[in-house]
Coordinates of C-alpha atoms and ligand atoms in Angstrom, one line a residue:
Chain A
M1217 CA 0.0 0.0 0.0
K1218 CA 1.4 3.3 -1.1
I1219 CA -0.1 6.7 -0.6
S1220 CA 1.2 9.8 -2.5
S1221 CA -0.4 13.0 -1.7
R1222 CA 0.2 16.6 -0.6
V1223 CA -0.4 17.1 3.1
V1224 CA -2.8 19.3 4.8
V1225 CA -1.9 20.6 8.3
I1226 CA -3.9 21.4 11.4
P1227 CA -1.2 22.8 13.6
Q1228 CA -2.8 22.1 17.0
E1229 CA -2.1 19.6 19.8
N1230 CA -4.6 17.5 21.7
I1231 CA -7.3 17.5 19.0
D1232 CA -9.9 15.3 20.7
T1233 CA -12.5 13.2 19.0
D1234 CA -15.3 15.6 20.0
Q1235 CA -13.5 18.1 17.6
I1236 CA -13.1 15.5 14.9
I1237 CA -16.8 14.8 15.0
P1238 CA -19.2 16.4 17.6
A1239 CA -21.5 14.1 19.6
R1240 CA -24.7 15.3 18.0
F1241 CA -23.6 13.4 14.8
L1242 CA -23.3 10.1 16.6
K1243 CA -27.1 9.4 16.5
V1244 CA -26.6 7.4 13.3
T1245 CA -26.9 3.7 13.0
D1246 CA -24.5 3.2 10.0
K1247 CA -21.0 4.4 9.1
A1248 CA -21.6 6.0 5.7
G1249 CA -21.5 9.7 5.0
L1250 CA -19.8 11.0 8.2
G1251 CA -17.2 12.9 6.2
Q1252 CA -19.6 15.8 5.8
H1253 CA -19.5 16.3 9.6
L1254 CA -15.8 16.1 10.0
F1255 CA -14.6 19.1 12.1
A1256 CA -18.2 20.4 11.9
D1257 CA -17.7 22.9 14.7
R1258 CA -14.2 23.9 13.7
P1259 CA -14.6 25.8 10.5
E1260 CA -11.0 27.0 10.9
F1261 CA -9.9 23.4 10.7
R1262 CA -12.3 22.6 8.0
A1263 CA -10.9 25.4 5.9
L1264 CA -7.4 23.8 6.0
I1265 CA -8.3 20.3 4.9
G1266 CA -10.0 20.5 1.5
G1267 CA -8.4 19.9 -1.9
G1268 CA -8.5 16.1 -2.0
S1269 CA -5.5 15.6 0.2
Q1270 CA -5.2 12.0 1.6
V1271 CA -2.7 12.9 4.4
L1272 CA -3.5 14.9 7.4
V1273 CA -0.8 16.3 9.6
A1274 CA -1.8 17.3 13.2
G1275 CA -0.2 18.1 16.6
N1276 CA 0.7 15.9 19.4
N1277 CA -1.8 13.5 21.1
F1278 CA -4.2 13.4 18.2
G1279 CA -7.6 11.6 18.8
C1280 CA -7.7 11.9 22.6
G1281 CA -11.0 11.7 24.4
S1282 CA -14.0 9.7 23.5
S1283 CA -13.6 6.2 22.0
R1284 CA -16.0 6.9 19.1
E1285 CA -15.0 5.1 16.0
H1286 CA -17.0 7.7 14.2
A1287 CA -13.8 9.8 14.2
P1288 CA -11.8 7.6 11.9
W1289 CA -15.0 6.8 9.9
A1290 CA -15.4 10.5 9.3
L1291 CA -11.7 11.0 8.3
V1292 CA -11.8 8.0 5.9
D1293 CA -15.1 9.1 4.4
F1294 CA -13.7 12.5 3.8
G1295 CA -10.8 11.0 1.9
F1296 CA -8.0 10.7 4.4
R1297 CA -5.8 7.5 4.3
A1298 CA -3.2 8.6 6.8
V1299 CA -2.7 11.0 9.7
I1300 CA 0.7 12.0 10.8
S1301 CA 1.5 13.3 14.3
T1302 CA 4.1 13.0 17.0
S1303 CA 1.7 10.8 19.1
F1304 CA -1.8 9.4 19.0
A1305 CA -4.2 8.5 21.8
D1306 CA -4.4 4.7 22.2
I1307 CA -8.1 4.0 21.3
F1308 CA -8.0 6.3 18.3
R1309 CA -4.9 4.6 17.0
Q1310 CA -6.5 1.2 17.4
N1311 CA -9.8 2.4 15.8
S1312 CA -7.9 3.9 12.8
L1313 CA -5.9 0.8 12.0
K1314 CA -9.2 -1.2 12.0
N1315 CA -10.4 1.2 9.3
R1316 CA -7.2 1.1 7.2
L1317 CA -6.4 4.7 8.2
L1318 CA -2.7 4.9 9.0
P1319 CA -1.7 6.6 12.2
I1320 CA 1.9 7.6 11.5
V1321 CA 4.2 8.7 14.3
V1322 CA 7.2 10.9 13.5
D1323 CA 9.6 12.8 15.6
A1324 CA 9.3 16.5 16.2
K1325 CA 12.0 17.3 13.6
T1326 CA 10.3 15.4 10.8
H1327 CA 7.0 16.8 11.9
A1328 CA 8.3 20.4 11.5
L1329 CA 9.2 19.6 7.9
L1330 CA 5.7 18.8 7.0
Q1331 CA 4.5 22.2 6.0
P1332 CA 1.1 22.7 4.2
G1333 CA 1.3 21.4 0.7
A1334 CA 4.4 19.3 1.2
A1335 CA 4.3 16.2 -1.1
V1336 CA 4.8 12.9 0.6
T1337 CA 4.8 9.2 -0.2
I1338 CA 3.9 6.7 2.4
D1339 CA 5.0 3.1 1.8
L1340 CA 3.4 0.8 4.3
A1341 CA 5.3 -2.3 3.4
A1342 CA 8.6 -0.6 3.8
Q1343 CA 7.3 1.6 6.7
T1344 CA 8.7 4.7 5.1
L1345 CA 7.6 8.3 4.8
S1346 CA 9.3 10.2 2.0
I1347 CA 9.1 13.9 1.9
D1348 CA 9.5 15.3 -1.6
G1349 CA 12.7 17.3 -1.6
G1350 CA 13.5 16.1 1.9
P1351 CA 14.4 13.1 3.9
T1352 CA 12.9 9.6 4.0
V1353 CA 12.2 8.4 7.5
T1354 CA 10.9 5.1 8.8
F1355 CA 7.8 4.9 11.1
P1356 CA 6.7 2.3 13.6
I1357 CA 3.5 0.4 13.1
D1358 CA 2.1 -2.6 14.8
S1359 CA 3.3 -5.6 12.8
F1360 CA 0.0 -7.5 13.1
S1361 CA -2.1 -4.5 12.0
K1362 CA 0.3 -4.0 9.1
T1363 CA -0.2 -7.6 7.9
C1364 CA -4.0 -7.2 8.3
I1365 CA -4.0 -4.1 6.1
L1366 CA -1.5 -5.4 3.5
E1367 CA -3.1 -8.8 3.2
G1368 CA -6.7 -7.9 3.9
L1369 CA -6.7 -10.2 6.9
D1370 CA -9.9 -10.0 8.9
E1371 CA -9.2 -9.8 12.6
I1372 CA -12.5 -11.4 13.7
G1373 CA -11.9 -14.3 11.3
Y1374 CA -8.5 -14.6 12.8
I1375 CA -9.8 -15.0 16.3
L1376 CA -12.6 -17.3 15.2
K1377 CA -9.9 -19.7 13.9
Q1378 CA -8.9 -20.0 17.6
G1379 CA -12.3 -21.2 18.5
S1380 CA -11.1 -24.3 20.3
A1381 CA -8.6 -22.4 22.4
I1382 CA -11.4 -20.0 23.4
T1383 CA -13.7 -23.0 24.3
A1384 CA -10.8 -24.6 26.3
F1385 CA -10.3 -21.3 28.2
E1386 CA -14.0 -21.1 29.0
N1387 CA -14.0 -24.7 30.2
R1388 CA -11.1 -24.1 32.5
N1389 CA -12.6 -21.0 34.1
Chain B
M628 CA 6.5 -10.4 41.3
K629 CA 3.4 -9.1 39.5
T630 CA 1.3 -6.1 39.6
L631 CA -2.5 -6.2 39.8
Y632 CA -2.6 -5.5 36.1
D633 CA -0.1 -8.3 35.3
K634 CA -2.2 -10.8 37.3
I635 CA -5.5 -10.0 35.6
W636 CA -3.8 -9.9 32.2
D637 CA -2.1 -13.3 32.7
S638 CA -5.2 -15.0 33.9
H639 CA -7.2 -14.0 30.8
I640 CA -4.8 -15.0 28.0
V641 CA -6.4 -17.3 25.5
V642 CA -3.5 -17.1 23.1
P643 CA -0.3 -15.3 24.2
E644 CA 1.2 -12.3 22.6
T645 CA 3.7 -13.0 19.8
D646 CA 4.2 -11.0 16.7
A647 CA 0.4 -10.9 16.8
P648 CA -1.4 -9.3 19.8
A649 CA -2.6 -11.6 22.6
I650 CA -6.1 -12.9 22.4
L651 CA -7.6 -11.8 25.7
Y652 CA -10.8 -13.2 27.2
I653 CA -13.5 -10.7 28.2
D654 CA -15.6 -11.5 31.3
L655 CA -18.1 -8.7 30.9
H656 CA -19.2 -6.7 27.9
L657 CA -21.4 -3.7 28.5
I658 CA -23.2 -2.1 25.6
H659 CA -25.2 1.0 24.9
E660 CA -27.1 2.6 22.0
V661 CA -24.5 4.9 20.5
T662 CA -21.5 2.7 19.7
T663 CA -23.2 -0.6 18.9
P664 CA -25.6 -0.4 15.9
Q665 CA -22.8 -0.8 13.3
A666 CA -21.4 -3.7 15.3
F667 CA -24.7 -5.6 15.2
T668 CA -24.9 -4.9 11.5
G669 CA -21.5 -6.4 11.1
L670 CA -22.5 -9.5 13.1
R671 CA -25.6 -10.0 11.0
K672 CA -23.5 -9.6 7.8
R673 CA -21.2 -12.4 9.0
G674 CA -24.1 -14.6 10.0
L675 CA -22.8 -14.8 13.6
K676 CA -24.5 -14.9 17.0
V677 CA -23.4 -13.1 20.2
R678 CA -21.0 -15.8 21.5
R679 CA -21.8 -15.2 25.2
S680 CA -25.0 -13.3 25.5
D681 CA -24.8 -14.3 29.2
K682 CA -21.8 -12.0 29.6
T683 CA -23.3 -9.1 27.6
F684 CA -25.5 -6.5 29.2
A685 CA -27.1 -3.5 27.6
T686 CA -28.5 -0.2 28.8
M687 CA -29.6 3.1 27.2
D688 CA -27.9 6.3 28.5
H689 CA -26.2 8.6 26.0
S690 CA -28.9 9.9 23.8
I691 CA -32.0 9.4 25.9
P692 CA -34.1 12.2 27.3
T693 CA -33.8 13.0 31.0
S694 CA -36.9 15.2 31.2
S695 CA -39.1 12.1 31.1
R696 CA -38.9 8.4 30.4
S697 CA -40.8 8.6 27.2
L698 CA -39.4 8.8 23.7
S699 CA -42.6 10.3 22.2
G700 CA -41.9 13.7 20.7
F701 CA -38.1 13.1 21.2
D702 CA -35.4 13.6 18.5
D703 CA -36.2 11.1 15.7
M704 CA -32.6 10.1 15.1
A705 CA -31.9 9.5 18.8
A706 CA -35.2 7.6 19.2
N707 CA -34.3 5.5 16.2
Q708 CA -31.0 4.6 17.7
V709 CA -32.6 3.7 21.1
R710 CA -35.1 1.5 19.3
T711 CA -32.4 -0.1 17.2
L712 CA -30.6 -1.2 20.4
A713 CA -33.8 -2.7 21.7
A714 CA -34.3 -4.6 18.5
N715 CA -30.7 -5.8 18.4
C716 CA -30.9 -7.0 22.0
A717 CA -34.1 -8.9 21.3
E718 CA -32.7 -10.5 18.1
F719 CA -29.4 -11.5 19.7
G720 CA -30.7 -12.4 23.2
V721 CA -28.9 -9.7 25.2
L722 CA -30.4 -8.6 28.5
L723 CA -31.4 -4.9 28.1
F724 CA -32.1 -2.5 30.9
D725 CA -34.3 -0.2 28.9
L726 CA -36.1 3.1 29.8
N727 CA -38.8 1.2 31.8
S728 CA -36.3 -0.8 33.8
P729 CA -35.5 0.1 37.4
K730 CA -32.0 -1.0 36.6
Q731 CA -31.4 1.5 33.8
G732 CA -28.7 4.1 34.1
I733 CA -25.4 5.3 32.9
V734 CA -23.5 2.2 31.9
H735 CA -20.6 2.8 34.3
V736 CA -22.9 3.5 37.2
I737 CA -25.1 0.4 36.8
G738 CA -22.3 -2.1 36.3
P739 CA -21.0 -1.7 39.8
E740 CA -24.5 -1.1 41.3
L741 CA -25.7 -4.5 40.0
G742 CA -22.6 -6.3 41.1
L743 CA -21.6 -7.0 37.5
T744 CA -18.3 -5.2 38.1
Q745 CA -16.1 -7.5 40.1
P746 CA -12.4 -7.7 41.1
G747 CA -10.2 -9.5 38.6
R748 CA -12.6 -9.3 35.7
T749 CA -11.8 -8.0 32.3
I750 CA -14.5 -5.5 31.3
V751 CA -15.0 -3.7 28.1
C752 CA -17.6 -1.2 26.7
G753 CA -17.7 1.0 23.6
D754 CA -17.0 4.0 25.8
S755 CA -13.8 5.5 26.9
H756 CA -14.9 5.9 30.6
T757 CA -15.1 2.2 31.0
S758 CA -12.0 2.8 33.1
T759 CA -14.5 3.6 35.9
H760 CA -14.9 -0.1 36.7
G761 CA -11.2 -0.3 37.6
A762 CA -12.1 1.0 41.0
F763 CA -13.0 -2.6 41.9
G764 CA -9.7 -4.0 40.7
A765 CA -11.1 -5.0 37.4
L766 CA -9.2 -4.5 34.1
A767 CA -11.7 -2.3 32.3
H768 CA -11.3 -0.1 29.3
G769 CA -13.0 1.5 26.4
I770 CA -13.1 0.0 22.9
G771 CA -14.2 1.1 19.4
T772 CA -17.2 -0.2 17.5
S773 CA -15.1 -2.7 15.5
E774 CA -13.9 -4.1 18.8
V775 CA -17.5 -4.2 20.1
E776 CA -18.3 -6.4 17.1
M777 CA -15.1 -8.5 17.8
V778 CA -16.2 -9.1 21.4
L779 CA -19.8 -9.8 20.5
A780 CA -18.6 -12.4 18.0
T781 CA -15.7 -14.0 19.9
Q782 CA -15.9 -12.8 23.6
C783 CA -12.2 -12.0 23.0
L784 CA -10.2 -8.9 22.2
L785 CA -6.9 -8.6 20.3
Q786 CA -4.7 -6.7 22.7
R787 CA -1.1 -5.8 23.4
K788 CA 0.0 -5.4 27.0
S789 CA 0.3 -1.9 28.3
K790 CA 2.9 -0.5 30.7
N791 CA 2.4 -0.4 34.5
F792 CA 2.1 3.2 35.9
L793 CA 1.9 3.6 39.6
V794 CA 0.1 6.7 40.9
K795 CA 0.5 7.1 44.6
F796 CA -1.7 9.5 46.5
D797 CA -0.4 10.1 50.0
G798 CA -1.5 12.3 52.9
R799 CA -5.0 13.3 54.1
L800 CA -7.6 15.3 52.2
Q801 CA -8.7 18.6 53.8
P802 CA -12.4 19.1 54.3
G803 CA -14.1 20.3 51.1
V804 CA -11.5 18.6 48.9
T805 CA -12.5 15.4 47.1
A806 CA -11.5 12.6 44.8
K807 CA -12.4 14.8 41.8
D808 CA -9.8 17.3 42.9
M809 CA -7.2 14.5 43.3
V810 CA -7.7 13.3 39.8
L811 CA -7.8 16.8 38.3
A812 CA -4.5 17.5 40.1
L813 CA -3.0 14.3 38.7
I814 CA -4.0 15.1 35.1
G815 CA -2.8 18.7 35.5
K816 CA 0.6 17.3 36.6
I817 CA 1.1 14.6 33.9
G818 CA -0.9 16.1 31.1
T819 CA -3.6 14.6 28.9
G820 CA -1.1 12.3 27.2
G821 CA 0.9 11.5 30.3
G822 CA -0.5 8.0 30.7
T823 CA -0.5 7.0 27.0
G824 CA 0.4 3.3 26.6
C825 CA -0.1 2.7 30.3
V826 CA -2.5 1.3 32.8
F827 CA -2.6 3.3 36.1
E828 CA -2.7 1.7 39.4
F829 CA -3.9 4.1 42.0
A830 CA -2.4 3.4 45.5
G831 CA -1.4 5.1 48.7
S832 CA -3.1 6.0 51.9
A833 CA -5.3 8.6 50.3
I834 CA -6.8 6.0 47.9
R835 CA -7.3 3.5 50.7
A836 CA -9.3 6.1 52.6
L837 CA -11.7 6.7 49.8
D838 CA -15.1 5.0 49.5
M839 CA -16.0 3.1 46.4
D840 CA -17.9 6.0 44.8
A841 CA -14.8 8.2 45.1
R842 CA -12.5 5.5 43.8
M843 CA -14.8 5.3 40.8
T844 CA -14.5 9.1 40.2
I845 CA -10.7 8.7 40.1
C846 CA -10.6 5.6 37.8
N847 CA -13.2 7.2 35.6
M848 CA -10.8 10.0 34.6
S849 CA -7.8 7.7 33.9
I850 CA -8.6 8.1 30.2
E851 CA -8.3 11.9 30.5
G852 CA -4.7 11.3 31.6
G853 CA -4.2 9.2 28.4
A854 CA -4.2 5.8 30.2
R855 CA -6.5 3.1 28.9
A856 CA -7.4 1.9 32.3
G857 CA -7.0 2.7 36.0
L858 CA -7.0 0.2 38.8
V859 CA -7.4 0.2 42.5
A860 CA -6.5 -3.0 44.4
P861 CA -9.6 -4.5 46.0
D862 CA -9.9 -4.4 49.8
D863 CA -12.6 -4.8 52.5
R864 CA -14.4 -1.7 51.2
T865 CA -14.7 -3.3 47.8
F866 CA -16.0 -6.6 49.2
E867 CA -18.4 -4.8 51.5
Y868 CA -19.8 -2.8 48.6
L869 CA -20.3 -5.9 46.4
A870 CA -21.8 -8.3 49.0
G871 CA -25.4 -9.1 48.3
R872 CA -25.6 -7.2 45.0
E873 CA -27.8 -8.8 42.4
F874 CA -25.1 -10.3 40.1
A875 CA -22.4 -10.7 42.8
P876 CA -21.5 -14.3 43.7
K877 CA -23.6 -15.8 46.6
A878 CA -23.0 -18.4 49.4
K879 CA -20.0 -20.7 48.6
D880 CA -19.3 -18.9 45.3
W881 CA -18.9 -15.7 47.3
D882 CA -16.3 -17.4 49.6
D883 CA -14.4 -18.8 46.7
A884 CA -14.5 -15.4 44.9
L885 CA -13.3 -13.7 48.0
A886 CA -10.3 -16.0 48.3
R887 CA -9.4 -15.3 44.7
W888 CA -9.9 -11.5 45.0
K889 CA -7.6 -11.3 48.0
Q890 CA -4.8 -12.6 45.8
L891 CA -5.1 -9.8 43.4
P892 CA -3.2 -6.8 44.9
S893 CA 0.2 -6.1 43.4
D894 CA 3.1 -8.0 45.0
E895 CA 5.1 -5.7 47.2
A896 CA 8.2 -5.8 45.0
A897 CA 6.3 -5.7 41.7
H898 CA 7.9 -3.6 39.0
F899 CA 6.3 -0.4 37.7
D900 CA 7.5 1.3 34.5
K901 CA 6.6 4.7 35.8
T902 CA 5.6 6.2 39.2
V903 CA 4.3 9.5 40.3
T904 CA 3.5 10.5 43.8
I905 CA 1.1 13.2 44.9
D906 CA 0.7 14.5 48.5
V907 CA -3.0 15.4 48.9
S908 CA -2.6 17.1 52.2
A909 CA -2.1 20.6 50.7
L910 CA -4.5 20.0 47.9
E911 CA -7.3 22.6 47.3
P912 CA -10.5 22.2 45.4
M913 CA -9.5 22.2 41.7
I914 CA -11.2 23.7 38.7
T915 CA -10.4 23.7 35.0
Y916 CA -10.0 26.9 33.0
G917 CA -9.2 25.6 29.6
T918 CA -10.4 23.1 27.0
N919 CA -8.8 19.9 28.2
P920 CA -8.9 18.4 31.6
A921 CA -5.2 19.0 32.2
M922 CA -5.8 22.8 32.2
S923 CA -6.7 23.1 35.9
I924 CA -5.8 25.3 38.8
P925 CA -6.5 25.4 42.6
I926 CA -9.7 27.4 43.2
S927 CA -7.7 30.2 44.8
G928 CA -5.4 30.3 41.8
R929 CA -5.2 32.5 38.7
V930 CA -5.4 31.6 35.0
P931 CA -1.8 31.0 33.9
K932 CA -0.1 32.7 31.0
P933 CA -0.5 30.6 27.8
E934 CA 2.6 28.7 26.9
N935 CA 1.7 28.1 23.2
E936 CA -0.9 28.9 20.6
A937 CA -3.2 26.1 21.6
D938 CA -3.3 27.4 25.2
A939 CA -4.0 30.9 23.9
A940 CA -6.8 29.6 21.7
A941 CA -8.3 27.8 24.6
L942 CA -8.3 31.0 26.7
K943 CA -9.9 32.8 23.8
Y944 CA -12.6 30.1 23.5
M945 CA -13.2 30.3 27.3
A946 CA -13.2 34.1 27.2
L947 CA -10.7 34.2 30.1
E948 CA -7.6 36.3 30.6
P949 CA -4.2 35.2 31.9
G950 CA -3.8 36.3 35.5
Q951 CA -7.5 36.4 36.1
A952 CA -8.8 34.7 39.3
L953 CA -11.5 32.1 38.6
A954 CA -13.2 32.4 42.0
G955 CA -15.9 35.0 41.5
H956 CA -16.2 34.4 37.7
P957 CA -19.9 34.6 36.8
I958 CA -21.5 31.4 35.6
D959 CA -24.8 30.4 33.8
V960 CA -25.2 26.7 34.3
V961 CA -24.4 24.1 36.9
F962 CA -24.5 20.4 35.9
I963 CA -24.3 17.7 38.6
G964 CA -24.1 14.3 36.9
S965 CA -22.2 12.0 34.6
C966 CA -20.4 8.8 35.2
T967 CA -17.7 10.8 37.1
N968 CA -20.0 12.3 39.8
S969 CA -23.6 11.2 39.7
R970 CA -23.6 8.5 42.4
L971 CA -25.4 8.8 45.7
S972 CA -22.5 10.2 47.6
D973 CA -22.0 12.9 45.0
L974 CA -25.6 13.9 45.3
R975 CA -25.4 13.9 49.0
S976 CA -22.4 16.1 49.1
A977 CA -24.0 18.6 46.6
A978 CA -27.1 18.5 48.8
R979 CA -25.1 19.4 51.9
V980 CA -24.2 22.7 50.3
I981 CA -27.5 23.4 48.7
R982 CA -29.7 22.5 51.7
G983 CA -31.7 25.6 52.8
R984 CA -30.2 27.8 50.2
K985 CA -31.3 29.0 46.8
V986 CA -29.7 28.6 43.4
S987 CA -28.6 32.1 42.3
R988 CA -31.0 33.9 40.0
G989 CA -30.2 33.4 36.4
V990 CA -28.3 30.1 37.0
R991 CA -29.8 26.9 35.6
M992 CA -28.9 24.0 37.8
L993 CA -29.4 20.4 36.5
V994 CA -29.1 17.4 38.8
V995 CA -29.0 14.2 36.9
P996 CA -28.7 11.0 38.9
G997 CA -26.5 8.3 37.3
S998 CA -29.1 5.6 37.5
Y999 CA -32.7 4.9 38.3
E1000 CA -31.5 3.3 41.5
V1001 CA -29.5 6.3 42.5
K1002 CA -32.5 8.4 41.9
R1003 CA -34.7 6.1 44.0
Q1004 CA -32.3 6.2 46.9
A1005 CA -31.8 9.9 46.7
E1006 CA -35.5 10.4 46.7
A1007 CA -35.9 8.1 49.7
E1008 CA -33.5 10.4 51.5
G1009 CA -35.3 13.5 50.4
L1010 CA -32.4 14.8 48.4
D1011 CA -34.7 15.6 45.4
R1012 CA -36.6 18.0 47.6
I1013 CA -33.5 19.8 48.7
F1014 CA -32.5 20.4 45.1
K1015 CA -36.0 21.3 43.9
E1016 CA -36.7 23.7 46.8
A1017 CA -33.4 25.4 45.9
G1018 CA -34.7 25.8 42.3
A1019 CA -32.6 23.1 40.6
E1020 CA -34.0 20.7 38.1
W1021 CA -34.2 17.1 39.3
R1022 CA -34.0 14.7 36.3
E1023 CA -34.3 11.1 35.1
A1024 CA -31.0 9.1 34.9
G1025 CA -28.8 9.4 31.8
C1026 CA -25.7 11.1 30.4
S1027 CA -27.5 14.3 29.7
M1028 CA -25.4 17.5 29.7
C1029 CA -22.1 15.6 29.9
I1030 CA -22.3 14.9 26.2
A1031 CA -25.2 17.1 25.1
M1032 CA -26.6 14.5 22.7
N1033 CA -30.2 14.6 24.0
G1034 CA -30.9 18.3 23.9
D1035 CA -29.6 19.0 27.5
A1036 CA -27.0 21.5 26.4
V1037 CA -25.2 24.6 27.6
P1038 CA -26.0 27.5 25.2
S1039 CA -23.2 28.9 23.1
G1040 CA -21.0 31.4 25.0
K1041 CA -22.4 30.4 28.4
V1042 CA -20.3 29.2 31.3
S1043 CA -21.0 26.0 33.0
V1044 CA -19.5 24.5 36.2
S1045 CA -19.8 20.8 35.5
T1046 CA -19.0 17.6 37.5
S1047 CA -18.4 15.7 34.3
N1048 CA -15.1 14.7 32.9
R1049 CA -14.5 16.7 29.6
N1050 CA -14.2 20.4 29.0
F1051 CA -13.5 20.0 25.3
E1052 CA -14.7 22.7 23.0
G1053 CA -18.4 22.1 22.3
R1054 CA -18.6 19.0 24.6
Q1055 CA -21.6 20.4 26.5
G1056 CA -23.0 22.1 23.4
K1057 CA -21.7 24.2 20.6
G1058 CA -19.8 27.1 22.0
A1059 CA -20.3 26.0 25.6
R1060 CA -17.6 27.0 28.1
T1061 CA -17.1 24.2 30.6
L1062 CA -15.3 24.4 34.0
L1063 CA -14.8 21.0 35.5
A1064 CA -15.1 20.7 39.3
S1065 CA -16.3 18.5 42.1
P1066 CA -19.9 18.3 43.2
L1067 CA -19.1 20.5 46.2
T1068 CA -17.6 23.2 44.1
A1069 CA -20.4 23.0 41.5
A1070 CA -23.0 23.3 44.2
A1071 CA -21.3 26.2 45.9
S1072 CA -21.0 27.9 42.6
A1073 CA -24.7 27.4 41.9
I1074 CA -25.6 29.2 45.1
E1075 CA -23.3 32.2 44.5
G1076 CA -23.9 32.5 40.8
R1077 CA -20.1 32.6 40.5
V1078 CA -17.3 30.1 40.7
A1079 CA -17.1 29.6 44.5
D1080 CA -14.8 27.8 46.9
P1081 CA -17.0 25.2 48.7
R1082 CA -14.8 25.5 51.9
R1083 CA -16.6 28.8 52.5
F1084 CA -19.8 26.8 53.2
G1085 CA -18.6 25.4 56.4
A1086 CA -16.6 22.6 57.9
G1087 CA -19.3 20.0 57.7
L1088 CA -18.5 19.3 54.0
Ligands
SF4_1817 S1 -21.8 10.3 31.4 FE1 -20.6 11.3 29.9 S2 -18.6 10.4 30.0 FE2 -20.0 9.1 31.1 S3 -20.7 7.5 29.7 FE3 -22.1 9.2 29.6 S4 -21.4 10.5 28.0 FE4 -19.7 9.2 28.5

């Protein structure tokens, strides 16, 4: 999986999932169409992210707060395939990977190079982020999640294959 | 030498962690209307059942009305979501505590109340404040909707182990200072990302001295410090709380459980990856001034100078100036409720301040019990009358103004003192300005119409 795109940048730390998608849009019973509500109450963020970019750059601790998976659903529906930050909140990172949205952690120096409009290529297999006219850096990603995304492995199917181990556990306890 | 977290983790491994995450067995899965419809749709598409409907319990809390128990005339989308949960529970055989059930309430309030939350259990829910249940020495954390589907289908979760983070609270709280102030002080110290990748264990003499409600308040906000879960080792208070509750073990099962539970506390020489110690003796009531829960000050303090653009933006949103005192700042709304502070002891402490006084003119005060059962007990003690006579609204149980999904919202630009857990921009309604505080501080502020130090209301607090 390779993503080549110009980046859009929201230069703010601690962007919580209430900012990504406010609670009043959580009354839905399916996942489709949430992109229209992305950053609904943050017009200043919304103004920064148009233009068909697939890569969002944001400040430290992105996705903190509520566990709502509506946040990655909205980002993906809007067209994003990766978010780059210096750190992510745990549940958001997990939710993103399950929706094939790459949470890419870089150090502060690399982060500073990612100015609005910078062209980047992300290569998941090689775990590299290349900045056009700049360096190529590697990024960490959970090896299992990487395999799931690259090979289209279904996590629930993976656990179900361990059905006998689960039953054995249940019988022991 | 193992920590409490290590012990629970080890005893729930179905398949150990390798290159792939561990497959962890889940003892209790709590579900609610907002984060489950897509999970049930997924289950249906796969043609799967709920593997252990006997370990799955549902309630309605986030988007329901708190003005009455009826959905008629209520927001169509929210009503649809609530009905979808009922239909899914009926189809998949999950026990649901619906709006007519005396066991309904905020998911994190009813779990403990019903005795479903027990020491040593693994507990998940599609809600980040699942960390609340850690107060009983259970490993409890929030999950996303894909994971809700995973647990419904398999009763397991793919999980990597977190780090152990010891949070020690020593010393004795002064009157008027509460568990809420302790946890706000902690988050202020370590920051909203301070616990990322970790599970907190709360220990120390000040934790031991807290009752179960207060321990829940602290564990509840673990997630605001970035940790997935927070734990308190079970002790006699824990066991006393659970004894006789509906879903707690009985007779011989109780004795067996007790013997197991007593093995849970961290071994004395267990290793923690990180440690922080806070002396609570000098702690004052805390209040937030910004737009994340780490932005807090003692009630006698002043709004600090912004250190970066984000801080400056937060102050602008809150319409506060650096150097300004918060005590005396005019307010419009007071909310007593949420899974942080809506249990009986919270309502009692707010009532102690309110009793015989009036809510300041122009202030709207909403008191929302965390569960039907809390409401019943509060009414049996006459707390409802104290609030109503003071001019506050006494509501039905639910999340209400904590998340403002159900129409209970703070109007744009208005200032609210709230006992909930998040002061994010727009959390209590678009443009709402939220100051997080304890029930005592919230109640004192309601009386004065301004941010007020509850210690002024006497020593009996
Ligand atoms: S009361 Fe607030 S924080 Fe707690 S579960 Fe409800 S919405 Fe979430």
